[in-house]
JSON list of C-alpha atoms in Angstrom, two decimals:
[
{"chain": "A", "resi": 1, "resn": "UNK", "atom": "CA", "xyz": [70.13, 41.41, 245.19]},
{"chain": "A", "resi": 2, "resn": "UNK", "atom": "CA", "xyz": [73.16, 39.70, 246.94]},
{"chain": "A", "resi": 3, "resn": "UNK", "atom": "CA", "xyz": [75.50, 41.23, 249.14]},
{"chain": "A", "resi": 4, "resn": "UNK", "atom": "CA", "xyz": [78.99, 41.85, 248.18]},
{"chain": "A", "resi": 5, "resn": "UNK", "atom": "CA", "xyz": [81.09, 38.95, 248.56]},
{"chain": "A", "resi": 6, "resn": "UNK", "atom": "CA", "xyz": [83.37, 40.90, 251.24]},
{"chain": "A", "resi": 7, "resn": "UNK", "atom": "CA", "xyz": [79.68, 41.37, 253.56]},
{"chain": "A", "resi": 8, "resn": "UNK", "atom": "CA", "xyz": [78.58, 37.87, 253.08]},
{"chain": "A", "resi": 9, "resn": "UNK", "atom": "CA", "xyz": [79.28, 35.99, 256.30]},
{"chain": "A", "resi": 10, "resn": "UNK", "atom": "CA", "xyz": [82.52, 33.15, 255.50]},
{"chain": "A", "resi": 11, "resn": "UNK", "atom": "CA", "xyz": [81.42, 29.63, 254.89]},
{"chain": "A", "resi": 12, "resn": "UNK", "atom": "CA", "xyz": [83.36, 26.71, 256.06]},
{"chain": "A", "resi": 13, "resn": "UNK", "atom": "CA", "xyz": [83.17, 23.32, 254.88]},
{"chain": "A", "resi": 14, "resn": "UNK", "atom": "CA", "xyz": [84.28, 20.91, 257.98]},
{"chain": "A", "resi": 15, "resn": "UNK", "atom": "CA", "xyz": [84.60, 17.18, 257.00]},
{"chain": "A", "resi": 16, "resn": "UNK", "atom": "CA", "xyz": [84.65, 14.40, 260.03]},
{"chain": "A", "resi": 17, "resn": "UNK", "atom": "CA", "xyz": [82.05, 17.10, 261.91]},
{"chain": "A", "resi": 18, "resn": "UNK", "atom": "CA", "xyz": [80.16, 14.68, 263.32]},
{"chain": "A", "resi": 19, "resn": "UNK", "atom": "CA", "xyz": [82.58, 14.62, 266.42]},
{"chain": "A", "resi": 20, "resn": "UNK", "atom": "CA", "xyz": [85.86, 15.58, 268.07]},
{"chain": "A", "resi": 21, "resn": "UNK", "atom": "CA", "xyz": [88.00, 17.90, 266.79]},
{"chain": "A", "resi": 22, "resn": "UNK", "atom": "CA", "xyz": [85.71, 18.37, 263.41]},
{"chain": "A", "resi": 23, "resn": "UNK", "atom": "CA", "xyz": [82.61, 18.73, 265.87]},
{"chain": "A", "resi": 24, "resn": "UNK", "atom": "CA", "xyz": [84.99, 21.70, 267.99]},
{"chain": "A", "resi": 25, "resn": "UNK", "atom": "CA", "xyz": [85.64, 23.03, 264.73]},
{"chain": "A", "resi": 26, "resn": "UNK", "atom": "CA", "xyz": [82.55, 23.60, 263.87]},
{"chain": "A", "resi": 27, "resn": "UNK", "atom": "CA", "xyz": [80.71, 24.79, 267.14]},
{"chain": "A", "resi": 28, "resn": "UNK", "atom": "CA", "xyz": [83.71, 27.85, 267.16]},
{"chain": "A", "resi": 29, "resn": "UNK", "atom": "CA", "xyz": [83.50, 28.56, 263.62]},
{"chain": "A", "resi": 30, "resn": "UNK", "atom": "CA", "xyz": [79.86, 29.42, 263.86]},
{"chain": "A", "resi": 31, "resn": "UNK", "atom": "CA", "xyz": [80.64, 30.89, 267.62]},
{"chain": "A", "resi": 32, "resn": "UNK", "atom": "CA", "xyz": [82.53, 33.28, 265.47]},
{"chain": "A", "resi": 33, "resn": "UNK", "atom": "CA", "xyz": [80.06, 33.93, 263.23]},
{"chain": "A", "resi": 34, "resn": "UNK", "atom": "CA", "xyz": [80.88, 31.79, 260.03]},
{"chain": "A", "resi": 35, "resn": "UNK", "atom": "CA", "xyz": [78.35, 29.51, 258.01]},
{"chain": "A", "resi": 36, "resn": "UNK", "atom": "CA", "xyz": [79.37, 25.47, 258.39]},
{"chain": "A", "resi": 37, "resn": "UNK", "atom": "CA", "xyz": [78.73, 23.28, 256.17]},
{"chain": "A", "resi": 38, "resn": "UNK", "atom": "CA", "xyz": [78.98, 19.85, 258.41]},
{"chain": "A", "resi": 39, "resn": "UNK", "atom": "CA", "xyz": [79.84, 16.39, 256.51]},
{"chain": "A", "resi": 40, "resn": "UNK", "atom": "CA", "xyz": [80.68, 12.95, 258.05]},
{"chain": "A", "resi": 41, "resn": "UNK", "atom": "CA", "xyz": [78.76, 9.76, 257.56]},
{"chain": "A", "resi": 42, "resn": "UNK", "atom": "CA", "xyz": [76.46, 9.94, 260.68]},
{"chain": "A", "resi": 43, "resn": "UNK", "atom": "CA", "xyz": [73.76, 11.84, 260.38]},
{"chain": "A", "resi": 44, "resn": "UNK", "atom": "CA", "xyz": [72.03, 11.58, 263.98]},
{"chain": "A", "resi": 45, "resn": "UNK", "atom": "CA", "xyz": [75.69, 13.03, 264.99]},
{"chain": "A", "resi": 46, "resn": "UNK", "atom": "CA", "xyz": [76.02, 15.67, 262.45]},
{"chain": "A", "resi": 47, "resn": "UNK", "atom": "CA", "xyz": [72.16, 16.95, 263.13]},
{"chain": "A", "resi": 48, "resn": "UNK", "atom": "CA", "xyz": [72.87, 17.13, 267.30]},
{"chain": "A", "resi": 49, "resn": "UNK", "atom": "CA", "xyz": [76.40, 19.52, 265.61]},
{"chain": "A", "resi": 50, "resn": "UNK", "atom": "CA", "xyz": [73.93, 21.43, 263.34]},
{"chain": "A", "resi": 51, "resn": "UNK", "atom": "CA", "xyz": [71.60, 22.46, 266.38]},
{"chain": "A", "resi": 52, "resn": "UNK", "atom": "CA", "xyz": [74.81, 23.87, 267.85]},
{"chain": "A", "resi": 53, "resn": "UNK", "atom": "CA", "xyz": [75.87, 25.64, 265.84]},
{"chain": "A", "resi": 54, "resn": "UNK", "atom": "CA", "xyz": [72.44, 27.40, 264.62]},
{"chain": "A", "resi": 55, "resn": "UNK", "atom": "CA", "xyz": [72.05, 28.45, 268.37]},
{"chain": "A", "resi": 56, "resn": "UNK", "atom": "CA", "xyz": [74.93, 30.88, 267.49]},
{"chain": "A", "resi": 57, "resn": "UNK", "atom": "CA", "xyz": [72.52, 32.18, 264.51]},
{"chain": "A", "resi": 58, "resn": "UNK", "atom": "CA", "xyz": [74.89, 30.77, 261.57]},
{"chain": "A", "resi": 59, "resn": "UNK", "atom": "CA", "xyz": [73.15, 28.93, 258.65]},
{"chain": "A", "resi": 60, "resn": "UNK", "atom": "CA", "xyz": [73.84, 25.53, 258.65]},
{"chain": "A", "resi": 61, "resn": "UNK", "atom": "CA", "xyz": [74.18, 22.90, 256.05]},
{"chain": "A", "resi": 62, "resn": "UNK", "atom": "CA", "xyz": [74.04, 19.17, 256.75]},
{"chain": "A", "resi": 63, "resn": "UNK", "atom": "CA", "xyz": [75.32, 16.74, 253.80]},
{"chain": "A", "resi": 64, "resn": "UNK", "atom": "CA", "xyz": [75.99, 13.16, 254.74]},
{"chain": "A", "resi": 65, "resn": "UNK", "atom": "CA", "xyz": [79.37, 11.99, 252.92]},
{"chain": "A", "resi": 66, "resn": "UNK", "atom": "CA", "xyz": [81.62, 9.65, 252.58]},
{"chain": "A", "resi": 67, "resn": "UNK", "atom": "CA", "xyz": [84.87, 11.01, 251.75]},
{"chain": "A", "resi": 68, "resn": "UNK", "atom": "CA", "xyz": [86.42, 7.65, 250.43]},
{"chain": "A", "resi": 69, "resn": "UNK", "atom": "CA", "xyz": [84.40, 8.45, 248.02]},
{"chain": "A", "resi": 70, "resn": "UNK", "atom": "CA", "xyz": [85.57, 11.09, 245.28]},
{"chain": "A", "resi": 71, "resn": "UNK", "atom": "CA", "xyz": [82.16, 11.76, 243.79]},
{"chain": "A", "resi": 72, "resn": "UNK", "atom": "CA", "xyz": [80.39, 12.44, 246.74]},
{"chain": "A", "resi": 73, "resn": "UNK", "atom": "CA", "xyz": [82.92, 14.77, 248.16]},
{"chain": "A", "resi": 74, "resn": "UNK", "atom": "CA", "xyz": [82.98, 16.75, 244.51]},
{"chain": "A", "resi": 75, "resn": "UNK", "atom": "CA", "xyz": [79.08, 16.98, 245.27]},
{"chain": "A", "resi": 76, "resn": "UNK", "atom": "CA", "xyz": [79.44, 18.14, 248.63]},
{"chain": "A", "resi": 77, "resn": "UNK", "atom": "CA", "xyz": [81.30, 21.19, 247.40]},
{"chain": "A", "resi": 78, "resn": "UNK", "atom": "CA", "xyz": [78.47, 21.50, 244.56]},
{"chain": "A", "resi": 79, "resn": "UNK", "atom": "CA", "xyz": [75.93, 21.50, 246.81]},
{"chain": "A", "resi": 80, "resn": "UNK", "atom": "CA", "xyz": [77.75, 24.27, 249.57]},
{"chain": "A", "resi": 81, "resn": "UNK", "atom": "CA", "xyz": [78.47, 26.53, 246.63]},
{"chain": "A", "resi": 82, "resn": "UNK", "atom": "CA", "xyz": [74.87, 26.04, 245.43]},
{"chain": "A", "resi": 83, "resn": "UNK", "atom": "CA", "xyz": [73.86, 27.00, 249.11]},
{"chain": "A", "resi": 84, "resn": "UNK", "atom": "CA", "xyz": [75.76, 29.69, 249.45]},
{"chain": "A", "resi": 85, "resn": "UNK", "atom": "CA", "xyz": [77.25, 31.10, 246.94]},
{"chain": "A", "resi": 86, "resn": "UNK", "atom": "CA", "xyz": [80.98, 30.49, 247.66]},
{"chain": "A", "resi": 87, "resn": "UNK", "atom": "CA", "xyz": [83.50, 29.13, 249.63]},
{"chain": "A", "resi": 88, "resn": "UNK", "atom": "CA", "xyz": [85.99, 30.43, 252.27]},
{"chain": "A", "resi": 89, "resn": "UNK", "atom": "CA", "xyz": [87.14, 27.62, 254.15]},
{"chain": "A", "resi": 90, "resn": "UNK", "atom": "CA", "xyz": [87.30, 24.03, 253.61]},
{"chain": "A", "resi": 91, "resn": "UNK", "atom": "CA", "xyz": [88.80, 21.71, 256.77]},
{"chain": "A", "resi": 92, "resn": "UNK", "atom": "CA", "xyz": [89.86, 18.17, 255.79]},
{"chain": "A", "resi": 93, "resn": "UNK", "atom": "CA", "xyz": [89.72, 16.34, 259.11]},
{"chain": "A", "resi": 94, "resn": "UNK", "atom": "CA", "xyz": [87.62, 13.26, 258.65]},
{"chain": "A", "resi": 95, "resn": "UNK", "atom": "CA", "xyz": [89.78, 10.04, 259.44]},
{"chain": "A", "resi": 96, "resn": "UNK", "atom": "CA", "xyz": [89.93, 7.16, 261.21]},
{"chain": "A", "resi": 97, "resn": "UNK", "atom": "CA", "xyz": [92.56, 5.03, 263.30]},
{"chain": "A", "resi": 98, "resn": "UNK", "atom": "CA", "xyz": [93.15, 1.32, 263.85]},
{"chain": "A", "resi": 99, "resn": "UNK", "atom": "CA", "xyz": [95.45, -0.51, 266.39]},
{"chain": "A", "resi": 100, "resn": "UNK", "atom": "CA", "xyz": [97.00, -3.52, 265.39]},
{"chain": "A", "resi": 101, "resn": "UNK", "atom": "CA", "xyz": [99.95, -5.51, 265.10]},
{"chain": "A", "resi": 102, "resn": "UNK", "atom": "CA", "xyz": [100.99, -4.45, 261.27]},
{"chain": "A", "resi": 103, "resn": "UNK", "atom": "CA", "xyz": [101.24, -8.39, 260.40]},
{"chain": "A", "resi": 104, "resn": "UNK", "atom": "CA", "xyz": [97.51, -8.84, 262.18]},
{"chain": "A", "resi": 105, "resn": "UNK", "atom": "CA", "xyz": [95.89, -6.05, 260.64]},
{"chain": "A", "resi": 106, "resn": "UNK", "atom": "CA", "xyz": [93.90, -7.51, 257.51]},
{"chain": "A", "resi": 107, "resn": "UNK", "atom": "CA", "xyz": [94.78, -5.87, 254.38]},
{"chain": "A", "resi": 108, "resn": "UNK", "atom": "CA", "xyz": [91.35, -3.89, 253.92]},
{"chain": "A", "resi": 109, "resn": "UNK", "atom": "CA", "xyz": [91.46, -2.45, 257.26]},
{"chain": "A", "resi": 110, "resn": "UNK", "atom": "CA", "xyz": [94.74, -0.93, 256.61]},
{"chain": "A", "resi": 111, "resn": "UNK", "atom": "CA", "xyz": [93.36, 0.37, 253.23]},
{"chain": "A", "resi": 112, "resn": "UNK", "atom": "CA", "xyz": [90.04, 1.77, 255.24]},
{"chain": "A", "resi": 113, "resn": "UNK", "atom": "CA", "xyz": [92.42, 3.79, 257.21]},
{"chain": "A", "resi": 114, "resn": "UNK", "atom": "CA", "xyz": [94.68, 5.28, 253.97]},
{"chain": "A", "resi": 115, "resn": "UNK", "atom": "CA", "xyz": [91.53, 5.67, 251.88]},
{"chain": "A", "resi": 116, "resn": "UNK", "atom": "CA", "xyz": [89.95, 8.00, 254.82]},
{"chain": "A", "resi": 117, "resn": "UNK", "atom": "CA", "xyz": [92.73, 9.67, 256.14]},
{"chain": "A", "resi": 118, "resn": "UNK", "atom": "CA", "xyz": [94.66, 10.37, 253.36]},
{"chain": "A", "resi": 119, "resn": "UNK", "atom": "CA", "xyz": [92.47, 10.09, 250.24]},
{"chain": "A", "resi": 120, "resn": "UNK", "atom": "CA", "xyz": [89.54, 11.59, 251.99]},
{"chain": "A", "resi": 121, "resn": "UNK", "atom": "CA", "xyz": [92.17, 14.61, 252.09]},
{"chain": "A", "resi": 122, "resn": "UNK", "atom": "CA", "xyz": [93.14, 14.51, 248.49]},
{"chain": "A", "resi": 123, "resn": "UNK", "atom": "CA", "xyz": [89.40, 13.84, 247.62]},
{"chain": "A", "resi": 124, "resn": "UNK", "atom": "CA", "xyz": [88.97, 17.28, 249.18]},
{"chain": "A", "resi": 125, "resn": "UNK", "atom": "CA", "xyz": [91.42, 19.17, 248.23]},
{"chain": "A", "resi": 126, "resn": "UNK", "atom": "CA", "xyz": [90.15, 18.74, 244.69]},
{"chain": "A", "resi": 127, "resn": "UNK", "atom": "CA", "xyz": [86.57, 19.33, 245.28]},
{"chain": "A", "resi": 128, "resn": "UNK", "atom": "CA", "xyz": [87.48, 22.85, 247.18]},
{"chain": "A", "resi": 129, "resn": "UNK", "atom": "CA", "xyz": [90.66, 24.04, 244.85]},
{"chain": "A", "resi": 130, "resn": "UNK", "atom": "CA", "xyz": [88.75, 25.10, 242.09]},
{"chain": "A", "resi": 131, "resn": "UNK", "atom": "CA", "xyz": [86.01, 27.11, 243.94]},
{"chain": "A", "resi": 132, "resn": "UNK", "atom": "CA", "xyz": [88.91, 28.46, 245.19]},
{"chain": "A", "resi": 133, "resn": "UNK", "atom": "CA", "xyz": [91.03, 29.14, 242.16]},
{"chain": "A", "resi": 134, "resn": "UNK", "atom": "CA", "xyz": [87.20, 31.01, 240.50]},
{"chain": "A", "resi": 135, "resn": "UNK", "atom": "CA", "xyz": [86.92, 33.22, 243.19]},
{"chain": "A", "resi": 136, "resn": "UNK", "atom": "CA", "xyz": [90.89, 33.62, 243.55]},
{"chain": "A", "resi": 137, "resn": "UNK", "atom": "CA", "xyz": [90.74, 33.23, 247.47]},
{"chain": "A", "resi": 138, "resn": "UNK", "atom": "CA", "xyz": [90.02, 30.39, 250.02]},
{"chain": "A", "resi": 139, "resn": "UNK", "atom": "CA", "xyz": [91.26, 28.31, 252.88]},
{"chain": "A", "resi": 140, "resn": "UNK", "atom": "CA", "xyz": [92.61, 24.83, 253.12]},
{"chain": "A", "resi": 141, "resn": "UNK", "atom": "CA", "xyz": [93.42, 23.06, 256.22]},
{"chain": "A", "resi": 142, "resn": "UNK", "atom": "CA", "xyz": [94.62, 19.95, 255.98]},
{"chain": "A", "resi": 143, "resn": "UNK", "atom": "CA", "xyz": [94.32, 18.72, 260.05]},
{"chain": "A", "resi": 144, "resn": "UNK", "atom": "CA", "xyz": [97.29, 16.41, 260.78]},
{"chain": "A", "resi": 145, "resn": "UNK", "atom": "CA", "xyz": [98.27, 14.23, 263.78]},
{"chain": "A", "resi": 146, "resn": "UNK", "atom": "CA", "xyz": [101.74, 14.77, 265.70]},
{"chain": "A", "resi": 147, "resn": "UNK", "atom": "CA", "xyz": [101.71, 10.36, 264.78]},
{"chain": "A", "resi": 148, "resn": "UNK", "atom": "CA", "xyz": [102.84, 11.91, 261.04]},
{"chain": "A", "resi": 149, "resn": "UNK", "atom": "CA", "xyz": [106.16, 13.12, 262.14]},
{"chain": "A", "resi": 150, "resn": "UNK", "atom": "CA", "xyz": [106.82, 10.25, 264.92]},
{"chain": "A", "resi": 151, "resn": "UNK", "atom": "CA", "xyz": [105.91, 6.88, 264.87]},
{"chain": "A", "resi": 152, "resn": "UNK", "atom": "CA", "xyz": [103.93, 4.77, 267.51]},
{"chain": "A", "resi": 153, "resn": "UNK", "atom": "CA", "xyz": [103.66, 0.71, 267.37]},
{"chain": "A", "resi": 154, "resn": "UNK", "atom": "CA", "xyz": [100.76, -0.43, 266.36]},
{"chain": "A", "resi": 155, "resn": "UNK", "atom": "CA", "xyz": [99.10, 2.37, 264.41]},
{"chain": "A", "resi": 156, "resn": "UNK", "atom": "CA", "xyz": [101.16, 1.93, 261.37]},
{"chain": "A", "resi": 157, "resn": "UNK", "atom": "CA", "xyz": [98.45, 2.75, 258.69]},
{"chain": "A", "resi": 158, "resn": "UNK", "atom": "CA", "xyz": [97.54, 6.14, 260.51]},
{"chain": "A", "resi": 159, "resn": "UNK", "atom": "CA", "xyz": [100.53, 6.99, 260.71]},
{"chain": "A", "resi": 160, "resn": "UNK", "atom": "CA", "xyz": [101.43, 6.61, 257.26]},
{"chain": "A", "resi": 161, "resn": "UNK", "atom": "CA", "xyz": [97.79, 8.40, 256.31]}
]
């Protein structure tokens, strides 16, 4: 029989945990005792995160994704739910940067960055929201960059992601 939800240990989904802040984010959730589910599109990285965080005794879940991609991020919450049975937390942080001169920058390298760092968020926040909304609680960060709320030359498409 399961546990009651309340003395289930929390389960956090972490995307860009493959490294950086994501990868911190991960190795102190599970310091503190909370499940991760890790997803980025390495998976060498993301396995070297898992082993971290299982040496703090946490489950750990390992999905390679893409979160361009709105399918495979409504799968990755599938397949964390199907794992465990809810979901507490769910950290948008994959994204990625570019440094250019805006007129140098080729179009689809501008639309890389926008499609990961802000899509990847929206893609997100609609795979987790209605977990959320069924078991009428959750968590969602949305990790930002101080760039949103002053610009910097030459990072023009991360800064408007």
């Amino acid at each position: 029989m399961d546990k009651p939800l309340r003395k289930q240990r929390p389960v956090a989904v972490i995307t860009g945990a493959s490294s950086g802040l994501g990868r911190a984010t991960a190795l102190e959730f599970a310091r503190r005792g909370i499940s991760v589910v890790l997803a980025a599109r390495r998976k060498e990285a993301l396995n070297k995160v898992a082993f971290g965080c299982k040496r703090s005794g946490v489950e750990v879940l390992v999905i390679v994704t893409d979160v361009t991609d709105e399918v495979a991020v409504g799968n990755l919450a599938q397949a964390a739910y199907r794992r465990f049975g809810r979901l507490d937390i769910w950290v948008n942080n994959a994204m990625v940067g570019m440094y250019g001169d805006f007129e140098r920058v080729p179009s689809e390298d501008f639309r890389k960055v926008i499609e990961t760092s802000f899509f990847g968020y929206v893609n997100g926040a609609r795979a987790a929201l209605p977990y959320f909304r069924r078991q009428g609680q959750g968590i969602l960060v949305n990790v930002a960059s101080v760039l949103g709320t002053v610009g910097i030359p030459h990072m023009s498409s991360y800064v408007a992601a």
